[in-house]
Short mmCIF file of C-alpha atoms in Angstrom, two decimals:
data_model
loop_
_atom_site.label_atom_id
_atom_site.label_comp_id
_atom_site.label_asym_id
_atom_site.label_seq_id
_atom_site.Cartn_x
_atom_site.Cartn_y
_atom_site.Cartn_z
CA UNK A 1 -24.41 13.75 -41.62
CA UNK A 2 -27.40 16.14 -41.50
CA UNK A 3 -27.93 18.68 -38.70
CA UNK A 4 -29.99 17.17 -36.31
CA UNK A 5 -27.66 14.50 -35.90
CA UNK A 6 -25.04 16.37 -34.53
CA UNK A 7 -24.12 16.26 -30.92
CA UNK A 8 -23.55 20.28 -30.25
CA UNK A 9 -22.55 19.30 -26.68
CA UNK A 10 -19.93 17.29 -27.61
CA UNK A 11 -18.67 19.05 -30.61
CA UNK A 12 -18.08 21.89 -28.72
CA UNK A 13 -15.85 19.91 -26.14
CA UNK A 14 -14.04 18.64 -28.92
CA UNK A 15 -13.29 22.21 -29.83
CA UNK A 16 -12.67 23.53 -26.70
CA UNK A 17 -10.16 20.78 -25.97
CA UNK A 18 -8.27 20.91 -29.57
CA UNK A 19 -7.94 25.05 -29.38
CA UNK A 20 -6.43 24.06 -25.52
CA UNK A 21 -4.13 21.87 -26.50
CA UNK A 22 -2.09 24.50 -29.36
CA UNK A 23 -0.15 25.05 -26.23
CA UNK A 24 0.69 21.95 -25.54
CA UNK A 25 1.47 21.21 -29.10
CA UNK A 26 4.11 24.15 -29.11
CA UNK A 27 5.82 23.02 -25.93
CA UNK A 28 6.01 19.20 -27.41
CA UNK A 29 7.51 20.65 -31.26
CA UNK A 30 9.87 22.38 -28.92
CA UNK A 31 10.72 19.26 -26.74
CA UNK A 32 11.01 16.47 -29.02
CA UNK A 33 12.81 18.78 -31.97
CA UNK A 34 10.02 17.80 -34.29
CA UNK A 35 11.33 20.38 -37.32
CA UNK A 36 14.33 18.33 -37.33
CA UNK A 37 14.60 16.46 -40.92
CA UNK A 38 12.38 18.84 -42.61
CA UNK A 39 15.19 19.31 -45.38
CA UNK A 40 15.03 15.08 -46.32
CA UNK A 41 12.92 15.86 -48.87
CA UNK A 42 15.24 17.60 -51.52
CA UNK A 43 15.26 20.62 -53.12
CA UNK A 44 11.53 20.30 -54.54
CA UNK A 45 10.21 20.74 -50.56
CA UNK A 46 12.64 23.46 -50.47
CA UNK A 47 11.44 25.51 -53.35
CA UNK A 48 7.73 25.66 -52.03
CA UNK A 49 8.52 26.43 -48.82
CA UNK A 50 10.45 29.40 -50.67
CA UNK A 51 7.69 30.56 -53.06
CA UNK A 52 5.06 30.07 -49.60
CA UNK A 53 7.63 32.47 -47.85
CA UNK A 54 6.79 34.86 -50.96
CA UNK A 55 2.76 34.61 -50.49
CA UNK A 56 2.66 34.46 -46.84
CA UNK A 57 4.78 38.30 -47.65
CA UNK A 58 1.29 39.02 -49.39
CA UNK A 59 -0.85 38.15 -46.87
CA UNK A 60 0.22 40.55 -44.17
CA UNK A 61 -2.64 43.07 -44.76
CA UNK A 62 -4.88 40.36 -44.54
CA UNK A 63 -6.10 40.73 -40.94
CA UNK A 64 -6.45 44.76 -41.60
CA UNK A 65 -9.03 43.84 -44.17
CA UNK A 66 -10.69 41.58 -42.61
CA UNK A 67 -11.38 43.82 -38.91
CA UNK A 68 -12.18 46.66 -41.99
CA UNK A 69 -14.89 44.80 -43.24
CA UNK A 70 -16.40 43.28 -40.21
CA UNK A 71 -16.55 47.17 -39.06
CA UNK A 72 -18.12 48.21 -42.52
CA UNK A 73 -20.78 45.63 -42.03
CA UNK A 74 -21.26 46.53 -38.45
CA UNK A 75 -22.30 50.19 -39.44
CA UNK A 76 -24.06 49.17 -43.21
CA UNK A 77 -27.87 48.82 -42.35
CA UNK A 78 -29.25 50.11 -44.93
CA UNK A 79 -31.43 48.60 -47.89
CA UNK A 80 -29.83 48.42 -51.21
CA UNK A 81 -31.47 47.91 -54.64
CA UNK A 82 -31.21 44.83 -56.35
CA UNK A 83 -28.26 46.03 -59.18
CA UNK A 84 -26.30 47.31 -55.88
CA UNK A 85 -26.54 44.24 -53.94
CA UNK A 86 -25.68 41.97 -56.98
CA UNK A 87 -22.39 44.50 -57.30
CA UNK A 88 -21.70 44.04 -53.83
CA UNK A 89 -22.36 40.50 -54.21
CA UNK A 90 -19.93 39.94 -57.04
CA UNK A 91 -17.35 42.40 -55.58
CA UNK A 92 -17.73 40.07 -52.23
CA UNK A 93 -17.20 37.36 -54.14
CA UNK A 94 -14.27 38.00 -55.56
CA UNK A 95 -12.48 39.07 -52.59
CA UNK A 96 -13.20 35.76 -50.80
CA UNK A 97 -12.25 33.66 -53.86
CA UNK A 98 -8.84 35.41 -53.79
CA UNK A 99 -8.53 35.56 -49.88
CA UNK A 100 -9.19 32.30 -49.07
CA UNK A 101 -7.40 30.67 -52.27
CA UNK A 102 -3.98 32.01 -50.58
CA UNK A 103 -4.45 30.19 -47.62
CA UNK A 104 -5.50 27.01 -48.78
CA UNK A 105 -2.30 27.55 -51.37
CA UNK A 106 0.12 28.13 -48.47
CA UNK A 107 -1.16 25.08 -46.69
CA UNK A 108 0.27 22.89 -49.98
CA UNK A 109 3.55 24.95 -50.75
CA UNK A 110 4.04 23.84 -46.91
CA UNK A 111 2.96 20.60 -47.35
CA UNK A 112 6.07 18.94 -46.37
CA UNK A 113 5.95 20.87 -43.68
CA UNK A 114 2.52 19.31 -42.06
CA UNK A 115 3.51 15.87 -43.91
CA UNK A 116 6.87 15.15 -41.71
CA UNK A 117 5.25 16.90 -38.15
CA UNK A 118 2.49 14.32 -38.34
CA UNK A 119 4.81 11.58 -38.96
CA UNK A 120 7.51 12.72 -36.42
CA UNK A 121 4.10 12.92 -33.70
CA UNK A 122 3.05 10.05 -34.28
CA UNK A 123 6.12 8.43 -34.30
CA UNK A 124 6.66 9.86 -30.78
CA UNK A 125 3.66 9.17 -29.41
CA UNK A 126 2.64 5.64 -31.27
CA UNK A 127 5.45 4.33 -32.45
CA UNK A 128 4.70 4.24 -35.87
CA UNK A 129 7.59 3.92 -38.40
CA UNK A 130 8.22 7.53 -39.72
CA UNK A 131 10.89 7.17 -42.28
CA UNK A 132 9.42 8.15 -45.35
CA UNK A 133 11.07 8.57 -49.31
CA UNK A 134 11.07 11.52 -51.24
CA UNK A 135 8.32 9.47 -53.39
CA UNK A 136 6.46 8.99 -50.58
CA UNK A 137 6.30 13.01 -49.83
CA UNK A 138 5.73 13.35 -53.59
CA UNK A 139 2.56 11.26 -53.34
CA UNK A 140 1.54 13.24 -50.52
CA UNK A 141 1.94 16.82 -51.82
CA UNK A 142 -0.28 14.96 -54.64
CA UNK A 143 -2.92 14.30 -52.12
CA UNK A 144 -2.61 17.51 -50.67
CA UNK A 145 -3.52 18.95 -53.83
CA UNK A 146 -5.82 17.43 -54.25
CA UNK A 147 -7.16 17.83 -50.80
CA UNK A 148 -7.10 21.32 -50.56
CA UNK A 149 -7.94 22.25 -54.06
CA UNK A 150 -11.84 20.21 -52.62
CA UNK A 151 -11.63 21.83 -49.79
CA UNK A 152 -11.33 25.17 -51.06
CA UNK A 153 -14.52 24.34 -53.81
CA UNK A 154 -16.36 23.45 -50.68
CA UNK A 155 -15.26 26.39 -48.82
CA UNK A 156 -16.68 28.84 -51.71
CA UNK A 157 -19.79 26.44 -52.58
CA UNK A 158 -21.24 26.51 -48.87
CA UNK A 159 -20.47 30.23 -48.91
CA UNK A 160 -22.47 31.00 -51.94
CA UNK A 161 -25.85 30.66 -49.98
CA UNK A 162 -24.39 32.23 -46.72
CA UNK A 163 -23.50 35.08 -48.84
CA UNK A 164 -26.98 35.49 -50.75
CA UNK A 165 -28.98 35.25 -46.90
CA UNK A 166 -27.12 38.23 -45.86
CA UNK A 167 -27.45 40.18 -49.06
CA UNK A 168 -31.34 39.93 -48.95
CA UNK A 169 -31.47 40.37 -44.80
CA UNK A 170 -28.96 43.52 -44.73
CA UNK A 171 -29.64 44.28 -41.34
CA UNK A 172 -27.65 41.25 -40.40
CA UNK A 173 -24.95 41.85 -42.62
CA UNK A 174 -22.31 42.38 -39.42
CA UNK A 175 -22.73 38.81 -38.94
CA UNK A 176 -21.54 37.29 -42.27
CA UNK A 177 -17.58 37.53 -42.11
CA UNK A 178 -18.20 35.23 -38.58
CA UNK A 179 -20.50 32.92 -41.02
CA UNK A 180 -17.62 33.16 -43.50
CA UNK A 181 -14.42 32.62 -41.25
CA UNK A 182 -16.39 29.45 -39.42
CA UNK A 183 -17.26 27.89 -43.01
CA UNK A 184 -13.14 28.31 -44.17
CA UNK A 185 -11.62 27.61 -40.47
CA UNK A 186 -13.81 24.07 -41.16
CA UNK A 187 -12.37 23.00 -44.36
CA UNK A 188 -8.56 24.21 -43.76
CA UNK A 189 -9.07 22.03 -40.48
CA UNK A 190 -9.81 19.06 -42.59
CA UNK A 191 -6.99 20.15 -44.76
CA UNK A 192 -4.65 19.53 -42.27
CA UNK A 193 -6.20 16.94 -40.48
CA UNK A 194 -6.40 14.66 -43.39
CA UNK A 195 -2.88 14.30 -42.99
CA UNK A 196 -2.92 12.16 -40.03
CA UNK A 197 -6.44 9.99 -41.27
CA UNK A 198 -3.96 9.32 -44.49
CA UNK A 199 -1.15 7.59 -42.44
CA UNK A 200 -4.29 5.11 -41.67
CA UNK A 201 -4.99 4.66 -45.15
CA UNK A 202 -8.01 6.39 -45.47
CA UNK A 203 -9.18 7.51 -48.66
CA UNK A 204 -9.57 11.21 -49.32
CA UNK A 205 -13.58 10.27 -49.33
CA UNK A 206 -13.64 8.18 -46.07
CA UNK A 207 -11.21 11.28 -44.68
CA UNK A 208 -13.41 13.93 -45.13
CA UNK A 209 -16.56 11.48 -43.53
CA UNK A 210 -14.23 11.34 -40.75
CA UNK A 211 -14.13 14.71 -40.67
CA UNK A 212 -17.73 15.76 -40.38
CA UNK A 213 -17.59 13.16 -37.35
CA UNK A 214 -14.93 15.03 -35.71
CA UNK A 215 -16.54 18.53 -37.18
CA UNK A 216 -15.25 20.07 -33.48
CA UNK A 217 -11.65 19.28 -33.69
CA UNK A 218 -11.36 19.87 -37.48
CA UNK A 219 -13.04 23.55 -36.86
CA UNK A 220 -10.51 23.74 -33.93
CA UNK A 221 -7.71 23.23 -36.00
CA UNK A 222 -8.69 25.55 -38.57
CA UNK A 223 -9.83 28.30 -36.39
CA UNK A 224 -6.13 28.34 -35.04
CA UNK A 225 -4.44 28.20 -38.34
CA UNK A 226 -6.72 31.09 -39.49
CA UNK A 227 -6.14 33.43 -36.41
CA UNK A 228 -2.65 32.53 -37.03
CA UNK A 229 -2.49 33.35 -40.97
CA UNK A 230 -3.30 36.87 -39.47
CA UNK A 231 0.60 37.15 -37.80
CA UNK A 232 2.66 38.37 -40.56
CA UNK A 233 5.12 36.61 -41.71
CA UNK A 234 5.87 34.19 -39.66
CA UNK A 235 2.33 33.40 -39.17
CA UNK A 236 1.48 31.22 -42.41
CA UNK A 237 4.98 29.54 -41.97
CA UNK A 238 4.25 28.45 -38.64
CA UNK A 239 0.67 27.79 -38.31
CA UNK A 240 1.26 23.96 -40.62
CA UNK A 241 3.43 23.28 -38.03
CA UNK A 242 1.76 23.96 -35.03
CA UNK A 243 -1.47 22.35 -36.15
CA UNK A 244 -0.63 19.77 -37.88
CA UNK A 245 1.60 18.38 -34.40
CA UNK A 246 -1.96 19.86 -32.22
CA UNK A 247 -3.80 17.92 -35.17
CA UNK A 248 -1.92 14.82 -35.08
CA UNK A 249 -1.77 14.54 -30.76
CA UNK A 250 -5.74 15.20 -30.41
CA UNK A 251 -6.69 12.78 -33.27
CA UNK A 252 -4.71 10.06 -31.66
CA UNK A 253 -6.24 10.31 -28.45
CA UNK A 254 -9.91 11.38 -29.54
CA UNK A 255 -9.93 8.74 -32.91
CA UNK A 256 -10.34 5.01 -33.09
CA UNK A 257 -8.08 5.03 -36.29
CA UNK A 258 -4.78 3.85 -34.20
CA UNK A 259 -6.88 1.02 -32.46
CA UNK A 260 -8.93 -0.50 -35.39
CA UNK A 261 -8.06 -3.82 -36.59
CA UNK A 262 -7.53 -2.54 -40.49
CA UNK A 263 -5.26 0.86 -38.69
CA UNK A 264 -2.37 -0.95 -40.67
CA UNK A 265 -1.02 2.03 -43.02
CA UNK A 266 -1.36 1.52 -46.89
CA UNK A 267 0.83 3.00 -49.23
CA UNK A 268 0.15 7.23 -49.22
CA UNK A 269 -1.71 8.02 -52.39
CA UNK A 270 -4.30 9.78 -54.01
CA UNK A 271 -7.51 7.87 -54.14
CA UNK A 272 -10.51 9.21 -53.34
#
């Protein structure tokens, strides 16, 4: 998909109507009881929602850091020589690799997490069988893996010349942690998303298509699990859960995947 074909109008309806219905999402988890079952998946799921417990304990200063440096930008105007900027650069760099590799690591510890929401949803509201085996959550924390371990090369790849713009124009440095959070919020969106597209047998290639189709709800999605990453604590632990339900709800009614002829669900694996 290149830029001009992108409908701006209607991506941004798709946002506005995902980031609307988190609400919605939290009233329905509460309703329907969708944690319930969580613990099917023996002790494996058990011990990575334990160790993503531990990180999400790590990330609590996150949101300090980030309002920090958006400030520090805000105020830093002036023009730098080149050895300083390729310091800063590198120093940037590393921050971001480490920031935004926790986040995309808590979304697989709590993979079984997003795994049985979206199946409970869609069970609810489609009908679709969701008893699943512990090989068939096995196969998905594969996927997710997998998933997220793209996403997060993708994440730091389209950064790289985000990062070098803003280095040469300093003046508009205050802009680049927006730049930054929109490029992550897109790819932990299709992190989670790719969850439901995988229930319709969609390879991780044809998923991630998908998602540059649906580039407002998948930004949505992210932008919510981002803000919520920020709450400490309980923030990282709940933030699977609540989008992968908001994910699962908005991609059933805005998709064609539950209509099509070939919607029949394949075996959960890991091609790409």
């Amino acid at each position: 998909m290149k830029w001009k074909d992108i409908d701006y109008k209607e991506e941004a309806e798709q946002f506005r109507y995902t980031v609307v219905s988190f609400p919605a999402a939290v009233r329905f988890i509460l309703k329907e009881r969708v944690w319930e079952g969580f613990w099917t998946y023996g002790w494996f799921s058990r011990i990575l929602t334990f160790v993503a417990i531990l990180v999400g304990l790590n990330m609590i200063g996150d949101a300090l850091e980030f309002f920090e440096g958006f400030n520090e930008n805000a105020i830093a105007l002036s023009f730098s020589g080149v050895t300083s900027f390729a310091q800063n650069l590198y120093d940037n760099s590393i921050g971001f690799l480490t920031d935004s590799g926790s986040r995309f690591l808590m979304l697989v510890l709590l993979e079984v997490i997003i795994f049985h929401a979206s199946r409970q949803t869609l069970r609810i509201i489609a009908g679709r069988d969701s008893k699943a085996a512990f090989g068939d959550f096995l196969n998905a924390q594969i996927r997710m893996l997998i998933v997220s371990g793209f996403a997060w090369l993708m994440t730091l790849l389209v950064a790289i010349p985000v990062k070098i713009f803003f280095g040469i124009f300093e003046f508009l440095d205050f802009l680049k942690s927006a730049f930054l959070f929109v490029i992550e919020a897109f790819f932990l969106g299709f992190t989670v998303v790719d969850n439901y597209q995988e229930q319709y047998g969609m390879t991780i290639t044809k998923s991630f298509n998908q998602a540059k189709k649906n580039l407002g709800i998948n930004l949505a999605i992210g932008t919510v699990v981002r803000v919520l990453f920020w709450v400490p604590v309980l923030g990282p632990l709940i933030a699977p859960l609540i989008a992968a339900v908001a994910a699962t709800i908005v991609m059933h009614e805005e998709s064609d995947l539950g209509t099509a002829t070939d919607s029949q669900p394949e075996p959960v694996g890991t091609a790409v």
